[in-house]
Amino acid sequence: MGYLLLAPEMLLTVLGIVVLALGLILPQRGKKVTGAVAMIGTLGILVVVFWQFGYEAEFFQGVYGIDAYSHFFRVLFLSAALIIFAMAGNYLHLFSERQSEWYSLMLFATLGMIIMASSGDLITLYVGMELMTISFYILSAYLLDDGRSAEAGLKYLILGALSSAVMLFGISLIYASSGSTVFAVVYQTLQAQVVTQPVLIAGIILLIAGFAFKIALVPFHMWAPDIYQGAPTPVTAYLAVGSKAAAFAALLRILVTALPAAHYNWTMLLAILAAVTIITGNLIALAQRNVKRLLAYSSIAQAGYILVGLAASNVYGFKGVLFYAMLYVFSNIGAFAVATLVETQSGSSDFDAFSGLAKRAPMLAAIMTICMLSLAGIPPMAGFAGKFYLFSGAIQSGYLWLAFIGLIMSMVSVYYYLNVSRLMYIGKSSEQSVPVPAMARVALLVCLVGTLIIGIYPQPLSQFAEIAIQVLY
Amino acid sequence: MSGMIINDLVFVAVAGFTLLSALGMVLSRNIVHSALALILTFLGVAALFFNLGAGFLGLVQILVYAGAISVLIIFAIMLVMHSEPARTNLFNTSLGTHLAGAYIAALLTLSLSLAIWFSELPQIKGKTVEDAVGMLAQLFMGNYVIAFEAAAVLLLVSVVGAIILARGAKQS
């Protein structure tokens, strides 16, 4: 297939530019078309990706590679973007005439994520990551009237630039000790020499710190709650799902294909980070009174669970990482979609706005509950299967204590997830109903069906993840 | 051997100059002084490039950063500034944060320099390339074409973002 394998990247770039241009050309009333164009285009690119399944190629001497692993994450990012486009719907009225630019920035952020997941070289990876992050700086500040949103954008910009600097320093140290930025070459060089060099270890630590910021692992999580709360809710959903999955995808590829020789240097580090993240995220989430902030802390904890699979560093754990990242798309975006709809109607995402939601909009309350149960890891929802893979990977690698912490903290998390459900079902209700546009209805159904089907019948996704992970070995 | 020593001396001098001007940029209370110190930092980085034998990169650094970007920054300061320039960089004055920051900075510097000091880095004999610009171009359009194109998209994104954020909410 040759360079045609890069078609999704190219099409995504073209789509982003077309949407941007349409927003400029079309008169004010015709601008609604741009949303439809973005959605149909993303769907088309998703079809192209499915059509490319099974084809593999390496480009530019290992600098970029399309394999089953890239396919997996392309599907993940594109479907996440598609569901968010569909569920955003009426919320976008808050952006007044800047809607087409919003779609285009979201598409470019997706492009950055796809480049991160497929690049086999630290420089290309870094540029992809900056493309994603800079799009998110702007998207977080997109509610220009809202001081919180502006604060979120500015905070993310400053802290993001700092974390980029840390990561670049790490990259330069890895380059210094191996003489290359291409993963395959780094791997070969490190095989041949002693890997206990302090400078290499320092490089790996700084690199992991850079990624930990993007994933919002404790102690690099300080930015997350403020930005998740301040940013427009659909952007928060994408930030929580897409940007995290992209950072995990890139980190996993680096650790497995470039740095397995330094294996003993990073697994313990990741295990400790995972434990601290799970504990802190869950405990702070207990005290939250705002649904967006609650989801922010819960997503910090979720990132900790995924990191357990990375720390396990066996096929089972890695498979769990991919599996969980995919089901997280459905469960988390489902929860955020309900939050978006409620916020569009009531203008607030505090607990009070969700009170008695079951009487006003029974379907929304049910979907929120199911998604949150999935995030808590209750069977038969998808989250249970995902946590099963992650924790059994950890146990196989001898991290029994880590799996134990994960299990206990999952139980703790049930409390705050169900607290929201309690409020929705037995809280006092106002009489206002919550309007659900048709597209948002489709998005909600997709999230619901995805969460349930992956939980009841995890086999296909598990196989997909296994095929994807085998490529790296 | 003496060539080596002179090279090292030049490096230490240039690096010290760059670090000092960077510090001046961060610590200055007047934002205009910060901008001027930033230009000196850019020039220092350019000198580092020259010292490494990367003449083209050094020139680009001077042209783009020390030239164009610093002029832009100063213009932006001129257009935006309303108050007295003497107190435009805000500082956190509490001693605790200063001490904590200094402690973390010292710790990082110390551990990283120790890590570098105790490592044996593989020495790659510096290859002198005849046509450095041509080689750079080949890398941009060859192996690194995806990063190159992604950087182009990134610039588009930042232009769009800058316009959106600068226009503000009022006109919309």
XYZ file of C-alpha atoms in Angstrom:
645
model
C 0.000 0.000 0.000
C 2.987 2.262 0.488
C 2.283 5.850 1.313
C -1.456 5.258 0.972
C -1.231 3.915 4.525
C -0.706 7.515 5.599
C -4.017 8.488 4.003
C -5.860 8.929 7.341
C -3.282 11.481 8.515
C -3.427 13.363 5.226
C -7.228 13.233 5.040
C -7.494 14.492 8.602
C -5.260 17.465 7.782
C -7.307 18.229 4.672
C -10.557 17.869 6.595
C -9.352 20.270 9.280
C -8.393 22.869 6.672
C -11.644 22.394 4.711
C -13.742 22.870 7.855
C -11.726 25.974 8.711
C -12.169 27.374 5.198
C -15.885 26.566 5.097
C -16.304 28.553 8.285
C -14.764 31.544 6.530
C -16.579 31.221 3.221
C -20.090 30.293 4.260
C -22.511 32.980 5.391
C -23.542 33.045 9.035
C -26.610 30.867 8.562
C -24.808 28.188 6.565
C -22.212 27.570 9.231
C -24.098 24.658 10.716
C -22.920 22.691 7.703
C -19.354 22.705 9.020
C -20.309 20.489 11.962
C -21.911 17.986 9.619
C -18.871 18.098 7.322
C -16.548 17.465 10.275
C -18.650 14.534 11.468
C -19.117 12.907 8.075
C -15.431 13.434 7.296
C -14.298 11.856 10.563
C -16.624 8.930 9.956
C -15.179 8.547 6.452
C -11.617 8.539 7.789
C -12.641 5.931 10.353
C -13.916 3.766 7.498
C -10.584 4.241 5.690
C -8.760 3.102 8.828
C -10.934 -0.023 9.069
C -10.272 -0.699 5.413
C -6.515 -0.529 6.053
C -6.601 -3.187 8.788
C -3.984 -5.850 8.323
C -1.615 -3.683 6.299
C 1.666 -2.659 7.841
C 4.541 -0.498 6.730
C 7.504 1.338 8.112
C 8.332 4.723 6.697
C 11.473 6.876 6.649
C 13.827 4.300 8.187
C 11.705 3.678 11.248
C 10.767 7.286 11.956
C 7.084 6.546 11.359
C 5.328 3.222 11.357
C 1.813 2.076 10.627
C 1.021 -1.260 12.247
C -1.798 -2.921 14.152
C -0.890 -0.791 17.168
C -1.345 2.431 15.192
C -4.601 1.105 13.749
C -5.908 0.429 17.252
C -5.209 3.956 18.434
C -6.413 5.551 15.201
C -9.760 3.845 15.775
C -9.735 4.998 19.401
C -9.009 8.680 18.685
C -11.303 8.965 15.674
C -14.247 7.344 17.439
C -13.682 9.490 20.523
C -13.673 12.624 18.352
C -16.772 11.444 16.503
C -18.749 10.738 19.691
C -17.759 14.108 21.117
C -18.752 15.950 17.931
C -22.127 14.217 18.105
C -22.746 14.866 21.788
C -21.509 18.460 21.836
C -24.545 19.640 19.857
C -26.322 22.473 21.607
C -23.398 23.236 23.918
C -21.623 24.777 20.942
C -24.043 27.718 20.957
C -21.886 29.068 23.743
C -19.102 29.457 21.160
C -21.368 31.707 19.021
C -19.677 32.246 15.673
C -16.492 30.356 16.473
C -17.985 26.894 15.966
C -16.264 25.904 12.746
C -12.870 26.809 14.232
C -13.741 24.604 17.195
C -14.315 21.612 14.936
C -11.135 22.297 13.055
C -9.023 22.616 16.227
C -10.490 19.360 17.537
C -9.559 17.662 14.254
C -6.000 18.977 14.437
C -5.697 17.782 18.027
C -6.797 14.342 16.786
C -4.112 14.513 14.098
C -1.499 15.215 16.762
C -2.684 12.215 18.789
C -2.529 9.911 15.771
C 1.010 11.074 14.996
C 2.005 10.417 18.622
C 0.694 6.871 18.516
C 2.385 5.984 15.225
C 5.736 7.733 15.384
C 8.815 5.641 15.931
C 11.056 8.577 16.654
C 11.290 10.979 19.536
C 11.319 14.177 17.457
C 8.261 13.288 15.378
C 6.551 12.164 18.563
C 7.330 15.482 20.212
C 5.971 17.532 17.301
C 2.793 15.451 17.293
C 2.414 16.004 21.001
C 2.881 19.760 20.665
C 0.278 19.841 17.896
C -2.171 18.131 20.234
C -1.277 20.227 23.275
C -1.318 23.608 21.541
C -4.744 22.814 20.108
C -5.877 22.010 23.632
C -4.458 25.265 25.052
C -6.778 27.147 22.724
C -9.727 24.788 23.175
C -9.544 25.058 26.986
C -9.847 28.841 26.801
C -12.638 28.682 24.246
C -15.418 30.068 26.476
C -14.126 33.589 26.135
C -16.780 35.143 28.390
C -15.955 32.819 31.245
C -13.047 33.763 33.482
C -12.630 30.152 34.575
C -12.132 29.002 31.025
C -9.526 31.706 30.347
C -7.747 30.730 33.542
C -7.800 27.093 32.446
C -6.225 27.962 29.102
C -3.509 30.114 30.636
C -2.668 27.564 33.332
C -2.503 24.764 30.828
C -0.261 26.862 28.575
C 2.268 27.707 31.277
C 2.393 24.284 32.930
C 2.296 22.534 29.559
C 5.272 24.538 28.325
C 7.171 23.634 31.496
C 6.410 19.941 31.065
C 7.443 20.104 27.397
C 10.776 21.559 28.479
C 11.283 18.737 30.991
C 10.439 16.182 28.350
C 12.753 17.733 25.763
C 15.568 17.614 28.288
C 14.840 13.921 28.821
C 14.828 13.325 25.071
C 18.168 15.088 24.715
C 19.712 12.942 27.468
C 18.430 9.753 25.836
C 19.855 11.001 22.545
C 23.164 11.740 24.259
C 23.488 8.238 25.669
C 22.292 6.337 22.615
C 23.221 8.555 19.686
C 19.820 8.418 18.021
C 16.207 9.410 18.428
C 14.779 6.532 16.387
C 13.325 3.888 18.717
C 14.762 0.907 16.827
C 18.282 2.382 16.801
C 18.088 3.377 20.476
C 17.076 -0.206 21.217
C 20.060 -1.650 19.354
C 22.565 0.757 20.899
C 21.319 0.110 24.400
C 21.445 -3.647 23.898
C 25.124 -3.365 23.086
C 26.193 -1.263 26.058
C 25.744 -1.108 29.797
C 22.348 0.380 30.539
C 22.971 1.461 34.092
C 24.356 4.790 32.952
C 23.080 7.537 35.272
C 22.485 9.866 32.364
C 20.198 7.395 30.621
C 18.251 6.843 33.833
C 17.940 10.616 34.273
C 16.699 10.849 30.684
C 14.090 8.148 31.240
C 12.910 9.814 34.456
C 12.527 13.202 32.757
C 10.753 11.608 29.789
C 8.324 9.788 32.072
C 7.789 13.023 34.039
C 6.888 14.801 30.795
C 4.351 12.137 29.891
C 3.097 11.952 33.484
C 2.107 15.575 33.165
C 0.045 14.893 30.055
C -1.563 11.877 31.722
C -2.042 13.869 34.970
C -0.401 11.353 37.273
C 0.162 12.362 40.876
C 2.379 14.359 41.656
C 2.058 15.979 38.203
C -1.718 16.315 38.448
C -2.067 19.826 39.937
C -3.278 21.336 36.690
C -5.987 18.795 35.950
C -8.943 19.680 38.228
C -8.901 23.430 37.490
C -8.542 22.899 33.774
C -11.104 20.102 33.573
C -13.585 22.286 35.414
C -12.843 25.498 33.545
C -12.632 24.146 29.990
C -15.796 23.681 27.900
C -17.246 20.269 28.837
C -16.834 18.560 25.419
C -13.195 19.718 25.409
C -12.752 18.330 28.917
C -14.105 14.999 27.721
C -11.609 14.891 24.865
C -8.790 16.073 27.126
C -9.561 13.314 29.620
C -9.912 10.549 27.049
C -7.899 11.447 23.970
C -4.912 13.266 25.351
C -4.422 10.606 28.015
C -4.723 7.708 25.598
C -2.272 9.403 23.230
C 0.300 9.889 25.967
C -0.138 6.267 27.067
C 0.178 5.072 23.470
C 3.431 6.951 22.957
C 4.866 6.034 26.357
C 4.063 2.345 25.852
C 5.678 2.320 22.431
C 8.818 4.027 23.712
C 9.189 1.775 26.738
C 8.637 -1.442 24.803
C 10.417 -0.725 21.541
C 13.217 1.620 22.623
C 13.976 1.069 26.278
C 13.297 -2.592 27.185
C 17.000 -2.940 28.027
C 16.518 -0.381 30.789
C 13.450 -2.297 31.942
C 14.501 -2.526 35.583
C 14.884 1.203 35.757
C 11.339 2.076 34.895
C 8.911 -0.611 36.066
C 9.287 0.101 39.781
C 9.111 3.844 39.126
C 5.832 3.375 37.249
C 4.443 1.054 39.917
C 5.031 3.644 42.645
C 3.566 6.425 40.488
C 0.516 4.253 39.812
C -0.054 3.500 43.503
C 0.250 7.153 44.554
C -2.017 8.250 41.698
C -4.758 5.723 42.453
C -4.799 6.570 46.154
C -4.683 10.359 45.800
C -7.135 10.585 42.897
C -9.770 8.460 44.600
C -9.442 10.042 48.033
C -9.720 13.623 46.779
C -12.632 12.693 44.527
C -14.582 11.725 47.642
C -14.844 15.367 48.710
C -15.992 16.919 45.420
C -19.295 18.756 45.006
C -19.075 19.455 41.286
C -19.552 16.725 38.705
C -16.882 17.984 36.306
C -14.356 18.252 39.124
C -15.379 14.830 40.382
C -14.826 13.375 36.925
C -11.455 15.157 36.806
C -10.228 13.488 39.989
C -11.792 10.203 38.964
C -9.919 10.402 35.661
C -6.682 10.951 37.573
C -7.444 7.715 39.421
C -8.358 5.977 36.150
C -4.997 6.967 34.686
C -3.433 5.323 37.734
C -5.243 2.053 36.964
C -4.033 2.139 33.361
C -0.503 2.787 34.589
C -0.712 -0.436 36.611
C -0.747 -2.291 33.288
C 2.318 -0.386 32.090
C 4.184 -1.086 35.313
C 3.347 -4.783 35.019
C 5.199 -4.687 31.680
C 4.011 -8.064 30.465
C 1.733 -8.832 27.527
C -1.264 -9.201 29.800
C -0.766 -5.788 31.403
C -0.066 -4.038 28.091
C -3.158 -5.627 26.612
C -5.036 -4.285 29.606
C -3.723 -0.772 28.882
C -5.100 -0.836 25.346
C -8.335 -2.521 26.389
C -8.943 -0.044 29.181
C -8.055 2.971 27.042
C -10.727 1.887 24.546
C -13.505 1.181 27.026
C -12.615 4.427 28.802
C -13.657 6.239 25.604
C -17.202 4.930 25.909
C -17.636 5.060 29.680
C -16.009 8.414 30.302
C -17.411 10.246 27.291
C -20.826 8.839 28.215
C -20.558 10.424 31.664
C -19.272 13.682 30.200
C -22.041 13.687 27.594
C -24.684 13.603 30.316
C -22.794 16.342 32.180
C -22.689 18.408 28.961
C -26.430 18.086 28.405
C -27.260 18.985 31.989
C -24.869 21.908 31.907
C -26.340 23.168 28.623
C -29.787 23.176 30.194
C -28.991 24.478 33.681
C -25.740 26.374 33.153
C -24.007 24.606 35.988
C -22.261 21.316 36.675
C -22.579 21.421 40.452
C -24.234 18.517 42.237
C -27.437 20.563 42.655
C -27.933 20.643 38.909
C -28.023 16.841 38.840
C -30.447 16.537 41.720
C -33.500 14.485 40.765
C -32.310 14.018 37.207
C -33.968 10.599 37.110
C -37.423 12.218 37.230
C -36.603 14.869 34.649
C -34.641 12.685 32.235
C -34.669 8.998 33.232
C -32.554 7.919 30.258
C -29.770 10.375 31.072
C -29.691 9.309 34.702
C -29.566 5.644 33.709
C -26.703 6.192 31.260
C -24.764 8.262 33.785
C -25.186 5.523 36.383
C -24.114 2.751 34.018
C -21.057 4.697 32.836
C -20.036 5.468 36.402
C -20.498 1.860 37.485
C -18.260 0.918 34.595
C -15.635 3.424 35.743
C -15.902 1.948 39.253
C -15.316 -1.523 37.813
C -18.593 -3.234 38.696
C -19.480 -6.286 36.573
C -21.016 -6.721 34.027
C -19.917 -3.263 32.859
C -16.834 -2.862 30.682
C -14.687 -1.374 33.425
C -14.670 -4.680 35.269
C -13.148 -6.584 32.364
C -10.539 -3.846 31.892
C -9.503 -3.797 35.521
C -9.388 -7.583 35.483
C -6.760 -7.526 32.725
C -4.751 -4.712 34.333
C -4.642 -6.189 37.815
C -3.959 -9.754 36.715
C -1.065 -8.408 34.647
C 0.298 -6.761 37.785
C -0.107 -9.962 39.794
C 1.704 -11.983 37.123
C 4.646 -9.589 37.376
C 4.741 -9.898 41.129
C 3.168 -6.540 41.949
C 0.623 -8.098 44.282
C 0.585 -5.023 46.524
C -0.202 -2.786 43.558
C -3.171 -4.920 42.486
C -4.329 -4.887 46.093
C -4.217 -1.084 46.298
C -6.078 -0.913 42.991
C -8.819 -3.228 44.251
C -9.321 -1.445 47.556
C -9.371 1.972 45.925
C -11.872 0.755 43.313
C -14.157 -0.087 46.200
C -13.647 3.386 47.650
C -14.486 4.889 44.268
C -17.863 3.131 44.235
C -18.912 5.502 47.001
C -18.440 8.734 45.120
C -19.716 7.355 41.826
C -22.874 6.032 43.462
C -23.223 9.272 45.407
C -23.983 10.990 42.096
C -26.510 8.263 41.264
C -28.131 8.620 44.666
C -28.513 12.327 44.048
C -29.988 11.734 40.602
C -32.495 9.169 41.836
C -33.607 10.415 45.239
C -32.581 14.071 45.198
C -35.141 16.885 45.011
C -36.168 17.586 41.492
C -37.006 20.790 39.706
C -39.594 20.520 36.957
C -37.381 21.478 34.051
C -36.769 18.716 31.562
C -33.424 18.296 29.832
C -33.655 18.534 26.037
C -31.577 15.917 24.189
C -30.844 16.642 20.511
C -31.000 13.710 18.100
C -27.247 13.510 17.506
C -26.530 13.553 21.232
C -29.043 10.732 21.611
C -27.041 8.675 19.118
C -23.783 9.469 20.937
C -25.295 8.464 24.273
C -26.593 5.214 22.831
C -23.175 4.426 21.364
C -21.553 5.027 24.753
C -24.172 2.913 26.521
C -23.977 0.026 24.060
C -20.179 0.191 23.998
C -19.929 0.084 27.778
C -22.346 -2.834 28.066
C -21.139 -4.918 25.121
C -17.451 -4.659 26.008
C -18.373 -5.714 29.536
C -20.552 -8.671 28.574
C -18.563 -9.893 25.591
C -14.972 -8.597 25.919
C -13.493 -11.174 23.543
C -13.325 -9.158 20.264
C -11.797 -6.045 21.818
C -9.414 -8.189 23.830
C -8.253 -9.907 20.639
C -7.922 -6.580 18.851
C -5.752 -5.287 21.707
C -3.668 -8.446 21.714
C -2.984 -8.248 17.975
C -2.026 -4.605 18.419
C 0.346 -5.301 21.282
C 2.045 -8.285 19.605
C 3.412 -5.948 16.935
C 5.667 -4.211 19.407
C 7.534 -7.352 20.375
C 45.276 19.991 22.749
C 45.402 23.741 23.242
C 42.674 24.020 20.607
C 40.536 21.817 22.838
C 41.135 24.084 25.826
C 40.304 27.234 23.903
C 37.134 25.588 22.626
C 36.132 24.671 26.175
C 36.870 28.188 27.407
C 34.732 29.699 24.675
C 31.943 27.283 25.525
C 32.054 28.110 29.237
C 32.070 31.837 28.525
C 29.159 31.644 26.080
C 27.146 29.277 28.254
C 27.682 31.483 31.304
C 26.586 34.535 29.332
C 23.453 32.725 28.117
C 22.555 31.514 31.590
C 23.075 34.951 33.124
C 20.907 36.686 30.552
C 18.219 34.014 30.974
C 18.293 34.626 34.714
C 18.095 38.355 34.089
C 15.059 37.771 31.900
C 13.266 35.799 34.605
C 14.226 37.990 37.549
C 13.812 41.464 36.091
C 10.909 43.486 37.482
C 10.543 45.561 34.352
C 9.057 43.654 31.458
C 10.980 45.707 28.898
C 14.242 44.757 30.571
C 13.078 41.155 30.475
C 12.523 41.404 26.752
C 15.984 42.878 26.215
C 17.564 40.131 28.328
C 15.644 37.627 26.227
C 17.331 38.974 23.091
C 20.723 38.516 24.754
C 19.732 34.928 25.597
C 18.821 34.279 21.972
C 22.191 35.674 20.890
C 23.949 33.448 23.424
C 22.148 30.383 22.056
C 23.177 31.432 18.550
C 26.784 31.630 19.739
C 26.455 28.110 21.163
C 25.307 26.896 17.754
C 28.318 28.591 16.116
C 30.598 27.001 18.688
C 29.196 23.579 17.768
C 29.867 24.259 14.102
C 26.206 24.606 13.197
C 26.573 27.921 11.387
C 23.271 27.829 9.554
C 21.279 27.157 12.710
C 23.134 29.993 14.452
C 22.222 32.386 11.651
C 18.598 31.287 11.696
C 18.566 31.741 15.450
C 19.793 35.320 15.061
C 17.508 36.158 12.149
C 14.315 34.608 13.432
C 14.599 34.756 17.190
C 16.943 37.626 18.035
C 15.614 39.578 15.047
C 11.996 38.989 14.200
C 10.518 37.432 17.310
C 12.045 39.870 19.776
C 10.795 42.818 17.734
C 7.341 41.244 17.825
C 7.565 40.773 21.571
C 8.572 44.387 22.125
C 5.787 45.612 19.847
C 3.308 43.495 21.766
C 4.538 44.942 25.054
C 4.212 48.486 23.670
C 0.685 47.911 22.449
C -0.592 46.137 25.531
C 1.129 47.999 28.348
C -0.985 50.526 30.198
C 0.796 50.986 33.507
C 4.295 52.073 34.487
C 6.885 49.688 33.023
C 8.855 49.599 36.257
C 6.547 47.143 38.007
C 5.113 45.065 35.208
C 6.510 41.638 36.099
C 4.576 40.363 39.047
C 6.431 38.511 41.738
C 5.386 36.264 44.527
C 7.082 37.856 47.495
C 6.672 35.174 50.130
C 9.990 33.825 51.337
C 8.690 30.267 51.605
C 7.958 29.891 47.899
C 11.350 31.407 47.054
C 13.135 28.934 49.291
C 11.137 25.970 48.023
C 11.782 26.976 44.423
C 15.482 27.474 45.042
C 15.680 24.121 46.825
C 14.007 22.218 43.991
C 16.097 23.998 41.373
C 19.316 23.230 43.260
C 18.304 19.602 43.742
C 17.497 19.132 40.057
C 20.670 20.870 38.908
C 22.834 18.877 41.302
C 21.354 15.475 40.515
C 21.325 16.041 36.770
C 24.902 17.313 36.693
C 26.015 14.363 38.812
C 24.196 11.999 36.450
C 25.935 13.520 33.451
C 29.302 13.709 35.223
C 29.357 10.023 36.142
C 28.277 8.739 32.745
C 30.503 7.759 29.894
C 28.814 9.143 26.849
C 29.607 7.460 23.561
C 31.897 9.821 21.693
C 30.737 10.309 18.174
C 33.450 11.823 16.060
C 32.039 15.043 14.747
C 31.447 14.624 11.075
C 32.068 17.825 9.193
C 29.452 17.990 6.514
C 30.316 20.015 3.428
C 26.783 21.023 2.616
C 25.088 21.383 6.017
C 22.080 23.279 4.657
C 21.509 20.691 1.974
C 21.641 17.936 4.543
C 19.187 19.786 6.766
C 16.851 20.171 3.824
C 17.153 16.472 3.051
C 16.225 15.582 6.607
C 13.241 17.946 6.560
C 11.932 16.647 3.266
C 13.090 13.081 3.822
C 12.970 11.177 7.094
C 11.425 13.974 9.093
C 8.836 15.106 6.580
C 5.962 14.120 8.890
C 7.333 16.202 11.748
C 7.920 19.030 9.254
C 4.354 18.935 7.958
C 2.927 18.530 11.440
C 4.871 21.628 12.476
C 3.224 23.484 9.578
C -0.221 22.449 10.819
C 0.870 23.456 14.313
C 1.664 26.973 13.069
C -1.757 27.170 11.427
C -3.374 26.100 14.696
C -1.499 28.704 16.686
C -2.366 31.487 14.225
C -6.053 30.550 14.345
C -5.897 30.308 18.125
C -4.130 33.642 18.492
C -6.771 35.365 16.373
C -9.642 33.771 18.255
C -8.224 34.604 21.679
C -7.109 38.101 20.706
C -10.474 39.067 19.241
C -12.041 38.267 22.563
C -15.636 37.700 23.457
C -17.057 41.188 22.965
C -17.156 41.295 19.197
C -18.687 37.869 18.834
